[in-house]
């Protein structure tokens, strides 16, 4: 079998889904860069229509980046961000901020976003408040179990449970399997990443395996021939270890929430009609 290295799925969209301000504009620009060209077809400037094409573009961009279909919650985040950017763009047009910049929707959105944020102020928070905020989100800070493993990749016709069991039996007996396949090597994959790619039952079962032994496990996309090669236990992280990071995260997330709320207030001026949700 041929050894090849493997990296985890692209993570460019994961941070965007957590909505930090530094990525607020990226989503609208990346997924709907050509949206400005459709301006003449928008019709009523006070009505925002989420079409099937909007959902299709969001889904396509997510699949391209994450190599999987988005969940309903993830798709909602994408379309919510599109609506936010559309609101900001319409507001920019109403305020004449597109003058001399008519082909650059992202610049118009940025102008309105900057003006909106300039009137916002973070609330006061003391260390007790930060500790409470950290405690409510500690699952985002605790270090997860990390697993290293190998996967034998066979053809679709050979990936039946029966053939895979014969395959791993030969490997465990240090014999040459009758079937041929390639080897994928995974190093220190955090459990949440495995859950996302293979499913929670697969991740839990893999963590219970004996190091160096090949087994057949069922994933959310079919059966896999895998061998656990390493496991690093997770551990809880204390507030004192990362308090500077906690404060930075609090500022970022709170600023993002304030910005979202401000945009929602602006959005009340518009009628938002969803034509593609059921598609």
Short mmCIF file of the C-alpha atoms (twelve columns), coordinates in Angstrom:
data_MODEL
# 
_entry.id   MODEL 
# 
loop_
_atom_site.group_PDB 
_atom_site.id 
_atom_site.type_symbol 
_atom_site.label_atom_id 
_atom_site.label_alt_id 
_atom_site.label_comp_id 
_atom_site.label_asym_id 
_atom_site.label_seq_id 
_atom_site.Cartn_x 
_atom_site.Cartn_y 
_atom_site.Cartn_z 
_atom_site.pdbx_PDB_model_num 
ATOM 1   C CA . UNK A 1   0.000   0.000   0.000   1 
ATOM 2   C CA . UNK A 2   1.150   3.501   -0.743  1 
ATOM 3   C CA . UNK A 3   1.541   5.990   2.123   1 
ATOM 4   C CA . UNK A 4   0.236   9.467   1.683   1 
ATOM 5   C CA . UNK A 5   -0.140  12.254  4.220   1 
ATOM 6   C CA . UNK A 6   -3.570  13.638  4.978   1 
ATOM 7   C CA . UNK A 7   -4.597  16.978  6.396   1 
ATOM 8   C CA . UNK A 8   -7.870  17.786  8.090   1 
ATOM 9   C CA . UNK A 9   -10.726 19.398  6.068   1 
ATOM 10  C CA . UNK A 10  -10.427 23.072  5.242   1 
ATOM 11  C CA . UNK A 11  -11.270 25.271  8.190   1 
ATOM 12  C CA . UNK A 12  -11.647 28.661  6.476   1 
ATOM 13  C CA . UNK A 13  -15.408 28.700  7.087   1 
ATOM 14  C CA . UNK A 14  -15.480 27.390  10.641  1 
ATOM 15  C CA . UNK A 15  -14.266 30.656  12.176  1 
ATOM 16  C CA . UNK A 16  -16.643 32.611  9.987   1 
ATOM 17  C CA . UNK A 17  -19.526 30.546  11.394  1 
ATOM 18  C CA . UNK A 18  -18.480 31.735  14.856  1 
ATOM 19  C CA . UNK A 19  -18.918 35.285  13.496  1 
ATOM 20  C CA . UNK A 20  -15.779 37.203  14.538  1 
ATOM 21  C CA . UNK A 21  -15.830 40.783  13.288  1 
ATOM 22  C CA . UNK A 22  -12.648 40.277  11.305  1 
ATOM 23  C CA . UNK A 23  -14.550 37.888  9.038   1 
ATOM 24  C CA . UNK A 24  -17.879 39.708  8.938   1 
ATOM 25  C CA . UNK A 25  -17.479 40.930  5.379   1 
ATOM 26  C CA . UNK A 26  -15.608 37.914  4.009   1 
ATOM 27  C CA . UNK A 27  -18.680 35.732  3.748   1 
ATOM 28  C CA . UNK A 28  -20.710 38.146  1.670   1 
ATOM 29  C CA . UNK A 29  -17.785 38.903  -0.610  1 
ATOM 30  C CA . UNK A 30  -16.704 35.292  -1.028  1 
ATOM 31  C CA . UNK A 31  -20.046 33.626  -1.585  1 
ATOM 32  C CA . UNK A 32  -21.913 36.382  -3.366  1 
ATOM 33  C CA . UNK A 33  -19.182 38.381  -5.082  1 
ATOM 34  C CA . UNK A 34  -21.246 38.698  -8.234  1 
ATOM 35  C CA . UNK A 35  -24.369 39.843  -6.412  1 
ATOM 36  C CA . UNK A 36  -23.850 43.487  -7.394  1 
ATOM 37  C CA . UNK A 37  -24.444 42.505  -11.019 1 
ATOM 38  C CA . UNK A 38  -27.985 41.507  -10.079 1 
ATOM 39  C CA . UNK A 39  -28.822 44.908  -8.616  1 
ATOM 40  C CA . UNK A 40  -30.954 45.894  -11.584 1 
ATOM 41  C CA . UNK A 41  -33.139 42.808  -10.975 1 
ATOM 42  C CA . UNK A 42  -33.767 43.451  -7.284  1 
ATOM 43  C CA . UNK A 43  -36.981 45.332  -7.862  1 
ATOM 44  C CA . UNK A 44  -38.406 46.982  -4.752  1 
ATOM 45  C CA . UNK A 45  -35.430 48.514  -2.877  1 
ATOM 46  C CA . UNK A 46  -37.258 48.014  0.421   1 
ATOM 47  C CA . UNK A 47  -37.691 44.274  -0.091  1 
ATOM 48  C CA . UNK A 48  -34.916 41.680  0.287   1 
ATOM 49  C CA . UNK A 49  -35.652 38.299  -1.285  1 
ATOM 50  C CA . UNK A 50  -33.708 35.178  -0.287  1 
ATOM 51  C CA . UNK A 51  -34.005 33.022  -3.388  1 
ATOM 52  C CA . UNK A 52  -33.261 29.380  -4.101  1 
ATOM 53  C CA . UNK A 53  -30.156 30.588  -5.942  1 
ATOM 54  C CA . UNK A 54  -28.984 32.255  -2.720  1 
ATOM 55  C CA . UNK A 55  -29.241 28.949  -0.850  1 
ATOM 56  C CA . UNK A 56  -27.582 27.057  -3.713  1 
ATOM 57  C CA . UNK A 57  -24.611 29.452  -3.760  1 
ATOM 58  C CA . UNK A 58  -24.219 29.289  0.007   1 
ATOM 59  C CA . UNK A 59  -24.413 25.496  -0.012  1 
ATOM 60  C CA . UNK A 60  -21.939 25.260  -2.899  1 
ATOM 61  C CA . UNK A 61  -19.406 27.536  -1.190  1 
ATOM 62  C CA . UNK A 62  -19.688 25.561  2.054   1 
ATOM 63  C CA . UNK A 63  -19.200 22.212  0.291   1 
ATOM 64  C CA . UNK A 64  -16.193 23.563  -1.622  1 
ATOM 65  C CA . UNK A 65  -14.518 24.688  1.594   1 
ATOM 66  C CA . UNK A 66  -15.594 22.008  4.082   1 
ATOM 67  C CA . UNK A 67  -15.940 18.970  1.779   1 
ATOM 68  C CA . UNK A 68  -19.349 18.132  3.235   1 
ATOM 69  C CA . UNK A 69  -22.940 19.331  3.148   1 
ATOM 70  C CA . UNK A 70  -23.857 22.097  5.626   1 
ATOM 71  C CA . UNK A 71  -26.273 21.390  8.439   1 
ATOM 72  C CA . UNK A 72  -29.514 23.363  8.588   1 
ATOM 73  C CA . UNK A 73  -28.007 25.560  11.326  1 
ATOM 74  C CA . UNK A 74  -24.857 26.218  9.291   1 
ATOM 75  C CA . UNK A 75  -26.883 27.065  6.185   1 
ATOM 76  C CA . UNK A 76  -28.955 29.497  8.236   1 
ATOM 77  C CA . UNK A 77  -25.785 31.245  9.443   1 
ATOM 78  C CA . UNK A 78  -24.656 31.661  5.831   1 
ATOM 79  C CA . UNK A 79  -27.950 33.100  4.633   1 
ATOM 80  C CA . UNK A 80  -28.238 35.321  7.718   1 
ATOM 81  C CA . UNK A 81  -24.844 36.808  6.869   1 
ATOM 82  C CA . UNK A 82  -25.997 37.325  3.279   1 
ATOM 83  C CA . UNK A 83  -29.065 39.196  4.540   1 
ATOM 84  C CA . UNK A 84  -26.872 41.294  6.845   1 
ATOM 85  C CA . UNK A 85  -24.603 42.271  3.961   1 
ATOM 86  C CA . UNK A 86  -27.599 42.978  1.741   1 
ATOM 87  C CA . UNK A 87  -29.079 45.247  4.421   1 
ATOM 88  C CA . UNK A 88  -25.783 47.111  4.744   1 
ATOM 89  C CA . UNK A 89  -25.494 47.401  0.968   1 
ATOM 90  C CA . UNK A 90  -29.034 48.758  0.568   1 
ATOM 91  C CA . UNK A 91  -28.383 51.217  3.383   1 
ATOM 92  C CA . UNK A 92  -25.162 52.304  1.671   1 
ATOM 93  C CA . UNK A 93  -27.005 52.913  -1.573  1 
ATOM 94  C CA . UNK A 94  -29.679 54.917  0.249   1 
ATOM 95  C CA . UNK A 95  -26.990 57.076  1.849   1 
ATOM 96  C CA . UNK A 96  -25.172 57.575  -1.447  1 
ATOM 97  C CA . UNK A 97  -22.056 55.738  -0.300  1 
ATOM 98  C CA . UNK A 98  -21.725 53.968  -3.650  1 
ATOM 99  C CA . UNK A 99  -20.796 57.144  -5.490  1 
ATOM 100 C CA . UNK A 100 -17.601 56.615  -7.410  1 
ATOM 101 C CA . UNK A 101 -17.571 52.980  -6.282  1 
ATOM 102 C CA . UNK A 102 -20.485 51.420  -8.118  1 
ATOM 103 C CA . UNK A 103 -18.776 48.114  -9.018  1 
ATOM 104 C CA . UNK A 104 -17.593 47.322  -5.496  1 
ATOM 105 C CA . UNK A 105 -20.384 46.067  -3.282  1 
ATOM 106 C CA . UNK A 106 -17.967 44.969  -0.571  1 
ATOM 107 C CA . UNK A 107 -16.640 48.510  -0.222  1 
ATOM 108 C CA . UNK A 108 -20.138 49.926  0.148   1 
ATOM 109 C CA . UNK A 109 -20.940 47.293  2.791   1 
ATOM 110 C CA . UNK A 110 -17.703 48.079  4.616   1 
ATOM 111 C CA . UNK A 111 -18.464 51.799  4.649   1 
ATOM 112 C CA . UNK A 112 -21.865 51.258  6.246   1 
ATOM 113 C CA . UNK A 113 -20.515 48.649  8.654   1 
ATOM 114 C CA . UNK A 114 -17.776 51.032  9.777   1 
ATOM 115 C CA . UNK A 115 -20.288 53.820  10.299  1 
ATOM 116 C CA . UNK A 116 -22.567 51.466  12.239  1 
ATOM 117 C CA . UNK A 117 -19.772 50.182  14.480  1 
ATOM 118 C CA . UNK A 118 -18.519 53.667  15.255  1 
ATOM 119 C CA . UNK A 119 -21.616 54.238  17.387  1 
ATOM 120 C CA . UNK A 120 -21.239 51.034  19.394  1 
ATOM 121 C CA . UNK A 121 -19.483 50.638  22.761  1 
ATOM 122 C CA . UNK A 122 -18.576 47.466  24.627  1 
ATOM 123 C CA . UNK A 123 -20.278 47.010  28.000  1 
ATOM 124 C CA . UNK A 124 -18.191 46.939  31.170  1 
ATOM 125 C CA . UNK A 125 -17.053 43.549  32.470  1 
ATOM 126 C CA . UNK A 126 -14.960 42.601  35.507  1 
ATOM 127 C CA . UNK A 127 -12.937 39.449  36.158  1 
ATOM 128 C CA . UNK A 128 -15.862 37.739  37.868  1 
ATOM 129 C CA . UNK A 129 -17.940 38.366  34.751  1 
ATOM 130 C CA . UNK A 130 -15.181 37.007  32.524  1 
ATOM 131 C CA . UNK A 131 -14.879 33.877  34.653  1 
ATOM 132 C CA . UNK A 132 -18.630 33.325  34.366  1 
ATOM 133 C CA . UNK A 133 -18.490 33.901  30.605  1 
ATOM 134 C CA . UNK A 134 -15.601 31.411  30.333  1 
ATOM 135 C CA . UNK A 135 -17.450 28.802  32.408  1 
ATOM 136 C CA . UNK A 136 -20.477 28.998  30.103  1 
ATOM 137 C CA . UNK A 137 -18.242 28.237  27.106  1 
ATOM 138 C CA . UNK A 138 -15.528 26.089  28.598  1 
ATOM 139 C CA . UNK A 139 -16.160 23.276  26.088  1 
ATOM 140 C CA . UNK A 140 -14.652 25.643  23.498  1 
ATOM 141 C CA . UNK A 141 -11.440 25.926  25.540  1 
ATOM 142 C CA . UNK A 142 -10.887 22.482  27.023  1 
ATOM 143 C CA . UNK A 143 -8.323  20.425  25.115  1 
ATOM 144 C CA . UNK A 144 -10.063 17.558  23.283  1 
ATOM 145 C CA . UNK A 145 -8.863  13.992  22.948  1 
ATOM 146 C CA . UNK A 146 -6.561  13.751  19.911  1 
ATOM 147 C CA . UNK A 147 -6.280  10.573  17.870  1 
ATOM 148 C CA . UNK A 148 -3.758  9.363   15.332  1 
ATOM 149 C CA . UNK A 149 -4.805  6.543   13.042  1 
ATOM 150 C CA . UNK A 150 -4.392  4.955   9.644   1 
ATOM 151 C CA . UNK A 151 -7.139  4.150   7.178   1 
ATOM 152 C CA . UNK A 152 -6.905  1.652   4.363   1 
ATOM 153 C CA . UNK A 153 -8.834  3.016   1.404   1 
ATOM 154 C CA . UNK A 154 -10.280 0.368   -0.913  1 
ATOM 155 C CA . UNK A 155 -12.469 0.679   -3.963  1 
ATOM 156 C CA . UNK A 156 -16.188 1.162   -3.419  1 
ATOM 157 C CA . UNK A 157 -16.926 -2.414  -4.510  1 
ATOM 158 C CA . UNK A 158 -14.401 -3.776  -1.984  1 
ATOM 159 C CA . UNK A 159 -15.595 -1.641  0.934   1 
ATOM 160 C CA . UNK A 160 -18.286 -4.031  2.141   1 
ATOM 161 C CA . UNK A 161 -18.161 -5.126  5.790   1 
ATOM 162 C CA . UNK A 162 -17.325 -8.707  4.811   1 
ATOM 163 C CA . UNK A 163 -14.429 -7.813  2.500   1 
ATOM 164 C CA . UNK A 164 -13.080 -5.235  4.915   1 
ATOM 165 C CA . UNK A 165 -13.080 -7.768  7.771   1 
ATOM 166 C CA . UNK A 166 -11.036 -10.192 5.675   1 
ATOM 167 C CA . UNK A 167 -8.729  -7.337  4.757   1 
ATOM 168 C CA . UNK A 168 -8.034  -6.301  8.377   1 
ATOM 169 C CA . UNK A 169 -7.698  -9.932  9.472   1 
ATOM 170 C CA . UNK A 170 -4.846  -10.314 6.997   1 
ATOM 171 C CA . UNK A 171 -3.233  -7.078  8.182   1 
ATOM 172 C CA . UNK A 172 -3.435  -8.112  11.838  1 
ATOM 173 C CA . UNK A 173 -1.854  -11.465 10.956  1 
ATOM 174 C CA . UNK A 174 0.896   -9.553  9.109   1 
ATOM 175 C CA . UNK A 175 -0.113  -11.202 5.871   1 
ATOM 176 C CA . UNK A 176 -0.534  -9.611  2.464   1 
ATOM 177 C CA . UNK A 177 -4.240  -8.891  1.876   1 
ATOM 178 C CA . UNK A 178 -5.857  -10.157 -1.289  1 
ATOM 179 C CA . UNK A 179 -7.308  -6.734  -1.960  1 
ATOM 180 C CA . UNK A 180 -5.268  -3.670  -2.803  1 
ATOM 181 C CA . UNK A 181 -5.722  -0.232  -1.346  1 
ATOM 182 C CA . UNK A 182 -3.965  2.984   -0.416  1 
ATOM 183 C CA . UNK A 183 -3.088  4.185   3.060   1 
ATOM 184 C CA . UNK A 184 -4.224  7.477   4.570   1 
ATOM 185 C CA . UNK A 185 -2.387  8.673   7.659   1 
ATOM 186 C CA . UNK A 186 -4.051  10.973  10.206  1 
ATOM 187 C CA . UNK A 187 -1.946  12.646  12.897  1 
ATOM 188 C CA . UNK A 188 -3.335  14.120  16.129  1 
ATOM 189 C CA . UNK A 189 -6.857  14.695  14.877  1 
ATOM 190 C CA . UNK A 190 -9.020  16.326  17.606  1 
ATOM 191 C CA . UNK A 191 -12.161 14.383  18.419  1 
ATOM 192 C CA . UNK A 192 -14.560 17.149  17.243  1 
ATOM 193 C CA . UNK A 193 -12.927 16.986  13.813  1 
ATOM 194 C CA . UNK A 194 -13.483 13.227  13.651  1 
ATOM 195 C CA . UNK A 195 -17.087 13.626  14.762  1 
ATOM 196 C CA . UNK A 196 -17.639 16.105  11.957  1 
ATOM 197 C CA . UNK A 197 -16.051 13.876  9.303   1 
ATOM 198 C CA . UNK A 198 -17.001 10.384  10.491  1 
ATOM 199 C CA . UNK A 199 -19.669 10.743  13.172  1 
ATOM 200 C CA . UNK A 200 -19.627 10.461  16.980  1 
ATOM 201 C CA . UNK A 201 -20.082 6.642   17.132  1 
ATOM 202 C CA . UNK A 202 -16.997 6.193   14.900  1 
ATOM 203 C CA . UNK A 203 -14.888 8.580   17.020  1 
ATOM 204 C CA . UNK A 204 -15.967 6.894   20.265  1 
ATOM 205 C CA . UNK A 205 -15.314 3.402   18.918  1 
ATOM 206 C CA . UNK A 206 -11.904 4.341   17.523  1 
ATOM 207 C CA . UNK A 207 -10.788 5.772   20.883  1 
ATOM 208 C CA . UNK A 208 -11.500 2.385   22.518  1 
ATOM 209 C CA . UNK A 209 -9.357  0.359   20.118  1 
ATOM 210 C CA . UNK A 210 -6.019  -1.262  20.918  1 
ATOM 211 C CA . UNK A 211 -3.037  0.570   19.476  1 
ATOM 212 C CA . UNK A 212 -1.644  -1.091  16.368  1 
ATOM 213 C CA . UNK A 213 -4.694  -3.282  15.732  1 
ATOM 214 C CA . UNK A 214 -6.775  -2.975  12.569  1 
ATOM 215 C CA . UNK A 215 -10.565 -3.000  12.870  1 
ATOM 216 C CA . UNK A 216 -13.614 -2.298  10.743  1 
ATOM 217 C CA . UNK A 217 -15.703 0.606   12.031  1 
ATOM 218 C CA . UNK A 218 -18.886 2.107   10.653  1 
ATOM 219 C CA . UNK A 219 -18.781 5.822   9.892   1 
ATOM 220 C CA . UNK A 220 -21.556 8.142   8.778   1 
ATOM 221 C CA . UNK A 221 -20.433 7.548   5.184   1 
ATOM 222 C CA . UNK A 222 -19.887 3.787   5.301   1 
ATOM 223 C CA . UNK A 223 -17.543 1.187   6.741   1 
ATOM 224 C CA . UNK A 224 -13.839 1.925   7.234   1 
ATOM 225 C CA . UNK A 225 -10.745 -0.202  7.818   1 
ATOM 226 C CA . UNK A 226 -8.728  1.693   10.403  1 
ATOM 227 C CA . UNK A 227 -5.933  1.180   12.898  1 
ATOM 228 C CA . UNK A 228 -5.378  3.393   15.949  1 
ATOM 229 C CA . UNK A 229 -1.726  4.497   16.217  1 
ATOM 230 C CA . UNK A 230 -1.861  7.071   19.006  1 
ATOM 231 C CA . UNK A 231 -4.151  8.763   21.521  1 
ATOM 232 C CA . UNK A 232 -3.561  11.906  23.557  1 
ATOM 233 C CA . UNK A 233 -6.114  12.364  26.363  1 
ATOM 234 C CA . UNK A 234 -7.978  15.649  26.581  1 
ATOM 235 C CA . UNK A 235 -7.969  17.844  29.657  1 
ATOM 236 C CA . UNK A 236 -9.814  20.774  31.172  1 
ATOM 237 C CA . UNK A 237 -8.218  24.197  30.817  1 
ATOM 238 C CA . UNK A 238 -8.443  26.649  33.713  1 
ATOM 239 C CA . UNK A 239 -9.417  30.276  33.309  1 
ATOM 240 C CA . UNK A 240 -6.085  31.451  34.737  1 
ATOM 241 C CA . UNK A 241 -4.180  29.608  31.983  1 
ATOM 242 C CA . UNK A 242 -5.821  31.548  29.175  1 
ATOM 243 C CA . UNK A 243 -7.443  34.613  30.730  1 
ATOM 244 C CA . UNK A 244 -5.938  36.982  28.142  1 
ATOM 245 C CA . UNK A 245 -7.371  34.872  25.342  1 
ATOM 246 C CA . UNK A 246 -10.738 34.751  27.126  1 
ATOM 247 C CA . UNK A 247 -10.862 38.548  27.322  1 
ATOM 248 C CA . UNK A 248 -9.938  38.863  23.633  1 
ATOM 249 C CA . UNK A 249 -12.629 36.352  22.684  1 
ATOM 250 C CA . UNK A 250 -15.202 38.127  24.850  1 
ATOM 251 C CA . UNK A 251 -14.459 41.446  23.155  1 
ATOM 252 C CA . UNK A 252 -14.641 39.904  19.691  1 
ATOM 253 C CA . UNK A 253 -17.872 37.978  20.260  1 
ATOM 254 C CA . UNK A 254 -19.568 40.809  22.159  1 
ATOM 255 C CA . UNK A 255 -18.622 43.294  19.431  1 
ATOM 256 C CA . UNK A 256 -19.986 40.904  16.823  1 
ATOM 257 C CA . UNK A 257 -23.273 40.532  18.737  1 
ATOM 258 C CA . UNK A 258 -23.620 44.304  19.109  1 
ATOM 259 C CA . UNK A 259 -22.988 44.733  15.390  1 
ATOM 260 C CA . UNK A 260 -25.541 42.060  14.492  1 
ATOM 261 C CA . UNK A 261 -28.162 43.680  16.689  1 
ATOM 262 C CA . UNK A 262 -27.477 47.084  15.131  1 
ATOM 263 C CA . UNK A 263 -27.872 45.639  11.638  1 
ATOM 264 C CA . UNK A 264 -31.107 43.916  12.682  1 
ATOM 265 C CA . UNK A 265 -32.429 47.319  13.737  1 
ATOM 266 C CA . UNK A 266 -31.573 48.724  10.305  1 
ATOM 267 C CA . UNK A 267 -33.159 45.661  8.699   1 
ATOM 268 C CA . UNK A 268 -36.526 46.585  10.194  1 
ATOM 269 C CA . UNK A 269 -36.764 49.188  7.448   1 
ATOM 270 C CA . UNK A 270 -36.890 46.386  4.859   1 
ATOM 271 C CA . UNK A 271 -39.251 43.561  4.023   1 
ATOM 272 C CA . UNK A 272 -37.287 40.301  3.894   1 
ATOM 273 C CA . UNK A 273 -38.969 37.556  1.878   1 
ATOM 274 C CA . UNK A 274 -37.567 34.033  1.752   1 
ATOM 275 C CA . UNK A 275 -38.369 32.192  -1.491  1 
ATOM 276 C CA . UNK A 276 -35.767 29.441  -1.266  1 
ATOM 277 C CA . UNK A 277 -35.911 28.070  2.275   1 
ATOM 278 C CA . UNK A 278 -37.982 25.032  1.447   1 
ATOM 279 C CA . UNK A 279 -35.764 24.118  -1.491  1 
# 
